XYZ file of C-alpha atoms in Angstrom:
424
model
C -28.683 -35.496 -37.489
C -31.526 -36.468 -39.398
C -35.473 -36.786 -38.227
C -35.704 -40.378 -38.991
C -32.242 -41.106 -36.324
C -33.591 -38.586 -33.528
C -37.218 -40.367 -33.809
C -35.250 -43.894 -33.353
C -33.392 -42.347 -30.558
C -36.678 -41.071 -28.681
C -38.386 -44.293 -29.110
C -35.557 -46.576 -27.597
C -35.193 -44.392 -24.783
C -39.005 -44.017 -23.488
C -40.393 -47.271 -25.256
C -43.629 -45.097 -25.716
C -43.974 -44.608 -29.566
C -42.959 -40.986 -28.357
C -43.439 -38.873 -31.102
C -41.083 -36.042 -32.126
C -43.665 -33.903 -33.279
C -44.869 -33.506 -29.643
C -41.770 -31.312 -29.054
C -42.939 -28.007 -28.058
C -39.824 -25.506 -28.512
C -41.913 -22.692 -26.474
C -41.410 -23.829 -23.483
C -38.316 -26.339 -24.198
C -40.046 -29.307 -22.988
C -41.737 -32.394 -24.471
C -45.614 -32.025 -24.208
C -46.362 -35.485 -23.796
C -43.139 -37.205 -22.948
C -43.936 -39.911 -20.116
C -41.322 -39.186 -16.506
C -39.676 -36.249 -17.934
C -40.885 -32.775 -16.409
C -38.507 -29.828 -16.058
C -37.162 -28.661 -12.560
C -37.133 -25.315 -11.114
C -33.648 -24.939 -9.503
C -34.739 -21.831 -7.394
C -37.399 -24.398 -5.877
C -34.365 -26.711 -4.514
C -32.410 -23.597 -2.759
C -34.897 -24.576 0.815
C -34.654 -28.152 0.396
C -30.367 -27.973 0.481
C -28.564 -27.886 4.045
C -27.542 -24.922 5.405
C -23.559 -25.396 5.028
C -24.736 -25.003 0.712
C -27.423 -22.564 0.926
C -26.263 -19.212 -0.323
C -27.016 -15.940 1.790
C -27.668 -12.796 -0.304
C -25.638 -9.598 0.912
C -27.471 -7.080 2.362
C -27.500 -4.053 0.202
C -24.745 -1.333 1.875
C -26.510 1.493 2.915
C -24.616 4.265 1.644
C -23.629 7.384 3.833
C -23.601 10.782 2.277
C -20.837 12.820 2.694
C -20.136 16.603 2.211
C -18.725 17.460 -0.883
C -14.748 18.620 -0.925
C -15.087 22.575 0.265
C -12.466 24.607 0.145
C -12.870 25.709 4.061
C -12.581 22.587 5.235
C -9.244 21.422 4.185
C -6.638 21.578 6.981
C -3.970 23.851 6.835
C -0.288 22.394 6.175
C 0.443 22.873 9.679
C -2.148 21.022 10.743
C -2.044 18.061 8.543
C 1.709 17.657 9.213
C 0.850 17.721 13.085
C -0.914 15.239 12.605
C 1.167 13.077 10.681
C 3.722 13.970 13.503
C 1.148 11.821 15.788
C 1.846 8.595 13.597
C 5.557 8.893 12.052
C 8.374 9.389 14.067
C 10.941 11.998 11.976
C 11.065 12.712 8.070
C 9.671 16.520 9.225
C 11.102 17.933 5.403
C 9.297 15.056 4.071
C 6.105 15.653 5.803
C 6.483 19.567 5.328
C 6.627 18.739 1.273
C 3.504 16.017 1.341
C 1.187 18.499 3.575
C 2.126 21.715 1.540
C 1.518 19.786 -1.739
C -1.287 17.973 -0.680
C -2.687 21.243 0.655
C -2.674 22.950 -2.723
C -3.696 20.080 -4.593
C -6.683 19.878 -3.122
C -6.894 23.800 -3.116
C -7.077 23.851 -6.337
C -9.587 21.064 -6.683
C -12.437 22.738 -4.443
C -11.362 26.331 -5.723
C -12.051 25.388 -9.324
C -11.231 28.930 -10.428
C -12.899 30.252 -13.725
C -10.301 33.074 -14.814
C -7.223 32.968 -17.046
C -4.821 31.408 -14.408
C -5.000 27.282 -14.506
C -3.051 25.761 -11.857
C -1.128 22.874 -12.612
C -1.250 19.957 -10.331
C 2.230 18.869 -8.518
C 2.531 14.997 -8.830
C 5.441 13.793 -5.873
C 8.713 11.434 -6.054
C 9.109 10.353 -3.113
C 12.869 8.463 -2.279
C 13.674 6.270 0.640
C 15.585 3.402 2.011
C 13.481 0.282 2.679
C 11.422 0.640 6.166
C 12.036 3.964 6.123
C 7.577 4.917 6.443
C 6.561 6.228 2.687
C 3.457 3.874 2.468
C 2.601 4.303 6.175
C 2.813 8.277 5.420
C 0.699 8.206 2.506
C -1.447 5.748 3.928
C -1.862 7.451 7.524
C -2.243 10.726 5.316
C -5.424 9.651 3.098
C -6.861 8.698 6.520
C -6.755 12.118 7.811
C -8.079 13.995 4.609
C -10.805 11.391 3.971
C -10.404 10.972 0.495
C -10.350 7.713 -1.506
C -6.847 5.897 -1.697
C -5.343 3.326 -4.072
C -1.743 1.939 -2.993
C -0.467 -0.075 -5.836
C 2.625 -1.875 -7.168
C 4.512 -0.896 -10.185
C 6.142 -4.675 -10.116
C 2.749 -6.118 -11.558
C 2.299 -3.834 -14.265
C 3.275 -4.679 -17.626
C 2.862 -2.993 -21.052
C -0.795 -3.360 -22.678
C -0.987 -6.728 -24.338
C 1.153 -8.558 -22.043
C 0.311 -10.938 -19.279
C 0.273 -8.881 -15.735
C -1.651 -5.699 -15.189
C -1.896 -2.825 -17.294
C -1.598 0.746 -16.535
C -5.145 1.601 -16.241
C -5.342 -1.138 -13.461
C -3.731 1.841 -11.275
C -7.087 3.981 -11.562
C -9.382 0.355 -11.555
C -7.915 -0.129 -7.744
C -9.023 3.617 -7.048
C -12.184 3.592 -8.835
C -13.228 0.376 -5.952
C -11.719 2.695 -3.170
C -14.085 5.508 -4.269
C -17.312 2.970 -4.616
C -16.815 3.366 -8.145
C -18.161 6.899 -7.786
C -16.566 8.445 -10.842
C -17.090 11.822 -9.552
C -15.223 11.066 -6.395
C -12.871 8.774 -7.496
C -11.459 11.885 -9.722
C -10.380 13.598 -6.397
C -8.802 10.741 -5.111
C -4.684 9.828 -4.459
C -3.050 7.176 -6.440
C 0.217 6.033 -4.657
C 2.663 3.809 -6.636
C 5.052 1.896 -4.699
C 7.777 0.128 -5.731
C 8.143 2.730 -8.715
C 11.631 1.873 -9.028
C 10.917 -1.387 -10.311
C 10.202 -0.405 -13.752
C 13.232 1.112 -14.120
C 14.782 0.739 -17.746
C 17.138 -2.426 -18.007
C 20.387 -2.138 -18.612
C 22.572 -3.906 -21.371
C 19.519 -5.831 -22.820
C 18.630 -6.165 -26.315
C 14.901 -7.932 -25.417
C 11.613 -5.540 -25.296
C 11.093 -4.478 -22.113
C 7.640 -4.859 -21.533
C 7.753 -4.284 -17.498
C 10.559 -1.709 -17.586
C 10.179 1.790 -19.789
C 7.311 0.607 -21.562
C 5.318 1.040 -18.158
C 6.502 4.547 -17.576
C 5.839 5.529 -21.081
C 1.939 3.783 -20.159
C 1.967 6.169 -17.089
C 2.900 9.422 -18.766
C -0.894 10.192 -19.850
C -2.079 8.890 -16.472
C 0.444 11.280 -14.778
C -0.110 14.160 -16.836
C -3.844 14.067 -16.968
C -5.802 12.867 -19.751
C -9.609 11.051 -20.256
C -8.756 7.198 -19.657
C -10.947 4.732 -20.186
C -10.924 2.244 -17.340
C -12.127 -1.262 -16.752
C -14.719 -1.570 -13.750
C -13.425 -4.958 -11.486
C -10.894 -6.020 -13.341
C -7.177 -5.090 -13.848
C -7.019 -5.485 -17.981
C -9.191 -4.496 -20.743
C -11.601 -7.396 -22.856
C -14.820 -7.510 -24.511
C -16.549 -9.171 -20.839
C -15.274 -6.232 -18.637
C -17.380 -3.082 -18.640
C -15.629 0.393 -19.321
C -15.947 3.918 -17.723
C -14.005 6.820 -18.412
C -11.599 8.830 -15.752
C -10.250 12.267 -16.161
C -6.890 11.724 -13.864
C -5.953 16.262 -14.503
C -7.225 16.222 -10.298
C -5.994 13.009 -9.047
C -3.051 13.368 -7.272
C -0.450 10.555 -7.847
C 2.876 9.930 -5.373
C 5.201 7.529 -6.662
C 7.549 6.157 -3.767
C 10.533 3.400 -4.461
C 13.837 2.587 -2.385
C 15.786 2.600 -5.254
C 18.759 0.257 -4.381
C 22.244 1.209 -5.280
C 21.411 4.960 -6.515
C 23.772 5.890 -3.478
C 26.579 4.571 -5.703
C 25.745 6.398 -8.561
C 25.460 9.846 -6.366
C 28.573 8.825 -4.793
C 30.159 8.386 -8.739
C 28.973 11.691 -9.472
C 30.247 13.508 -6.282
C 33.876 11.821 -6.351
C 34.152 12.620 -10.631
C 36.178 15.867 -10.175
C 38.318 13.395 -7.333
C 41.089 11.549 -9.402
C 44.979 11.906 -8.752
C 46.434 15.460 -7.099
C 46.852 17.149 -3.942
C 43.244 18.893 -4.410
C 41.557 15.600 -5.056
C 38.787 14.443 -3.054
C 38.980 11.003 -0.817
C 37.160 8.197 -2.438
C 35.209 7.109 0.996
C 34.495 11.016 1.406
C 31.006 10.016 1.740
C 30.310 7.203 2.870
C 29.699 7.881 5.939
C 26.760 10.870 4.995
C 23.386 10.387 3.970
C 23.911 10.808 0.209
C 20.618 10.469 -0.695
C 19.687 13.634 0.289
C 22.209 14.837 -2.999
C 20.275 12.997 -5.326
C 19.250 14.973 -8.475
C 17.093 13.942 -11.838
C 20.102 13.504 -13.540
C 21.051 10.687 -11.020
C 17.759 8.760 -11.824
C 18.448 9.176 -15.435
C 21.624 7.165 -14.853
C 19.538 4.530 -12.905
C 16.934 4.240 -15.598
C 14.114 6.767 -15.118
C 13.189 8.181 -18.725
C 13.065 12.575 -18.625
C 9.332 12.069 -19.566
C 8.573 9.833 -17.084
C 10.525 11.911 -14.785
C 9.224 16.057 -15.735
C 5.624 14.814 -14.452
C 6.759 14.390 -11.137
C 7.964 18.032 -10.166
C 7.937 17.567 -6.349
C 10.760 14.840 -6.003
C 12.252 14.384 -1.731
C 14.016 12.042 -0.082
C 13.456 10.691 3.410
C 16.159 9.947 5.912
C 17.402 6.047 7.322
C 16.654 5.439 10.355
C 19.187 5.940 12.933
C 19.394 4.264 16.478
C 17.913 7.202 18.299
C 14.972 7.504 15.514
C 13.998 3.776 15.964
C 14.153 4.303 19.860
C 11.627 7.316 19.424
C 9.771 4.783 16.768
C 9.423 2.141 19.279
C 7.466 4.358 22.166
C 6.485 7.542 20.746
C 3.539 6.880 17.929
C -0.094 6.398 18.734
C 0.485 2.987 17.177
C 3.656 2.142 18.612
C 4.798 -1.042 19.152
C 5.438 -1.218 22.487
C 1.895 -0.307 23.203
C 0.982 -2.699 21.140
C 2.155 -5.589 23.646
C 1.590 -3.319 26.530
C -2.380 -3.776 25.695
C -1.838 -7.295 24.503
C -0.654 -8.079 28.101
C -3.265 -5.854 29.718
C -5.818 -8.008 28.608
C -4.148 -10.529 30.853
C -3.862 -7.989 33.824
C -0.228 -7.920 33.476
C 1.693 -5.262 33.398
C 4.361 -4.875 30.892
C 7.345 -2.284 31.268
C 11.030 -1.970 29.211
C 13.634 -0.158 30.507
C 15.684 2.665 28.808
C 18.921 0.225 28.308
C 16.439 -2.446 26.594
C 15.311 -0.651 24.305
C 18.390 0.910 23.259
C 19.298 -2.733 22.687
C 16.442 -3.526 20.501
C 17.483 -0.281 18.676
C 20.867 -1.296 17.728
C 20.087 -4.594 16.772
C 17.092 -3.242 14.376
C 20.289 -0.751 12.961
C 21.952 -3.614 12.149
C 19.609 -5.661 9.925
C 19.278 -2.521 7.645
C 15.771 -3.091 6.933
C 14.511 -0.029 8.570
C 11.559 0.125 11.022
C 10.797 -3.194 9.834
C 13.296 -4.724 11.482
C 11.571 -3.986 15.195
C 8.627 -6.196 15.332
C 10.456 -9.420 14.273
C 13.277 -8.626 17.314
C 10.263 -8.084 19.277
C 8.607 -10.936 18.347
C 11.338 -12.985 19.111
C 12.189 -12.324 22.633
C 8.490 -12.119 23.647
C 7.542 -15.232 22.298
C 8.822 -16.861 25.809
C 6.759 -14.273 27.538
C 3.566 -14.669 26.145
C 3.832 -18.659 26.133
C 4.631 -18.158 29.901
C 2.312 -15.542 31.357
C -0.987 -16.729 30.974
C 0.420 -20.043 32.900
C 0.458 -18.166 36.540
C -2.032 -16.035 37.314
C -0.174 -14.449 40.321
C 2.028 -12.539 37.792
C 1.719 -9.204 38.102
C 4.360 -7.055 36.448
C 7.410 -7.881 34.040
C 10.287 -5.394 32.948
C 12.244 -5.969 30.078
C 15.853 -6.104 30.461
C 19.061 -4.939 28.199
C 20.141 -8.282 29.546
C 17.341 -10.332 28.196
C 17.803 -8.946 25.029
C 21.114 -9.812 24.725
C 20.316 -12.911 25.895
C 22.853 -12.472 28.745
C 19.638 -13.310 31.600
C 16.018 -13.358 31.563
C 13.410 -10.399 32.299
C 12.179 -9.156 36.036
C 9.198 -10.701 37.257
C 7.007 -8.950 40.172
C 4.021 -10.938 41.678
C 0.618 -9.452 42.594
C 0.363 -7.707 46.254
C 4.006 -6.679 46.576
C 4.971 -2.956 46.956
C 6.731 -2.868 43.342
C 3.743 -4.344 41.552
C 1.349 -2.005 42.910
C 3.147 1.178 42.334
């Protein structure tokens, strides 16, 4: 735009004879421009209501803690005794996380300066759905105090692709640990859902969320310098970048892997085919097969060898049977009984289930096949009429949950306040 159109411009809109000349780039205002003054925006944050007025955080005030010494780690006894507070069953599984963990860390605090280098011992762990391998790993970085990232392997897609890439893993533990480097590098990494990135069958397309991820996650596995983005879950010129040595974090990969009973049943019933020696086909289908799973069956279901050789430690844990969920249901410091026990305390009303009832609820949790999961939404169901009801009469004192009820066959013993029953 020429001088001669911006003067024209200036003079039609203040009238004045303004003069461009008068423009003053210093301070990016017009010296003697008539009604035009600049406006300090900070000035206007008292003069807005209070619903638009934005409130600073308070800086955190940031505890110190004692460095990771080797005295202080609990013994595998003791950490799996305490697991055995929160998780009903799984005892080889929790033997194998609390002697692994154990050593990991071990060798973390110990960091030994002759000839012998001790190799970390990333885990596999293998479960039907509901079966507790977050809530393990979860309930176990609670007891060791260390930083924690549980992630998905579903989201992650090779670098370059829409979805997150494979340094998003460490990102996630890098914000557990404060985005204390130093810490962060002693942390646990727990992938879930690893079986999701399983290698596709009978495709010719690239499989960008299948092997490509496991080959991203064989440096990040082994242990390598990777250079992660800080609040973000990809790399790009806006995002700043710190580096991570992973050779001390400890990463468990966890995944239900759906129909790898079929292939371990393939394999067992090979040598079975026509003779007097030859196995039944339905042999074993009534047995926990998992428990014969090998590397050569997750081959077959789509695991690369690389992928597979970082994770040495590789366990199953057990379905849950009837009597496990019963145990599931009462036993835990978090059970869910006690859950609505204190729910209905809170109301001064006391909440009991007998034996028979929660057999009940047991079998019908067996029979939606989704594990522990199953409980709370048979629980939720029945007690909806309860807790709609309750709070209505104050004079209720006690109720005991019935197999009846359950089976929706009657309806659950109520006791008033004052009499004998309710008092006992």
């Amino acid at each position: 735009i020429c001088r001669d159109c911006m003067q024209k411009t200036f003079d039609s809109m203040s009238g004045s004879g303004f003069n461009l000349g008068d423009f003053n780039p210093a301070n990016m205002g017009f010296g003697n421009m008539p009604n035009i003054s600049m406006i300090n925006l900070s000035d206007l944050q008292g003069m807005l209501p209070k619903s638009q007025q934005i409130k600073k955080k308070k800086p955190k005030e940031k505890k110190e803690k004692p460095a990771l010494d080797i005295h202080a780690i609990p013994a595998p006894h003791k950490i799996k005794a305490s697991l055995d507070e929160y998780i009903v069953g799984q005892d080889y599984a929790k033997k194998v996380m609390s002697v692994a963990v154990y050593n990991h860390y071990k060798r973390v605090a110990s960091d030994t300066n002759d000839d012998i280098e001790i190799e970390k011992s990333n885990m596999l762990m293998v479960g039907p759905t509901g079966s507790g391998k977050t809530y393990m790993v979860r309930t176990l970085a609670k007891l060791l105090d260390v930083p924690l990232a549980i992630t998905d392997a579903t989201s992650l897609t090779e670098a370059g692709y829409i979805g997150d890439d494979v340094e998003s893993v460490l990102s996630k533990l890098l914000a557990a640990a404060d985005n204390d480097v130093e810490k962060a590098e002693t942390g646990i990494v727990f992938i879930d859902e690893i079986d999701k990135i399983a290698k596709k069958q009978n495709t010719n397309s690239r499989d960008v969320s299948g092997e490509a991820v496991q080959q991203g996650l064989l440096k990040l596995l082994e242990g390598s310098e990777v250079e992660v983005p800080v609040g973000s879950n990809s790399k790009n010129a806006m995002v700043p970048l710190t580096t991570i040595n992973t050779r001390n974090i400890l990463f468990i990969c966890g995944g239900a892997f759906p129909n790898l009973t079929e292939i371990i049943k393939e394999r067992l019933n090979k040598q079975s085919a026509i003779g007097f020696q030859a196995d039944l086909k339905d042999k074993y289908d009534d047995k926990d097969v998992l428990k014969e799973v090998t590397v050569d069956d997750l081959k077959n279901f789509g695991m690369i060898p690389e992928f597979l050789g970082r994770l040495p430690i590789m366990f199953t844990l057990d379905g849950l049977s009837s009597e496990m969920l019963q145990k599931v249901l009462k036993e835990p410091r978090n059970a869910i009984l006690k859950q609505y026990q204190k729910l209905l305390e809170l109301d001064e009303v006391k909440l009991e289930f007998d034996d028979e009832a929660i057999a009940a609820i047991a079998d019908e949790a067996v029979k939606k096949k989704t594990g522990a999961r199953a409980l709370r939404a048979i629980i939720e169901k029945f007690m909806l009429d309860i807790m709609y009801e309750i709070p209505k009469d104050d004079n209720i004192g006690k109720v005991i949950i019935t197999r009846d009820y359950i089976e929706n066959n009657g309806s659950p013993r109520i006791i008033m306040r004052g009499t004998e029953e309710s008092k006992a």
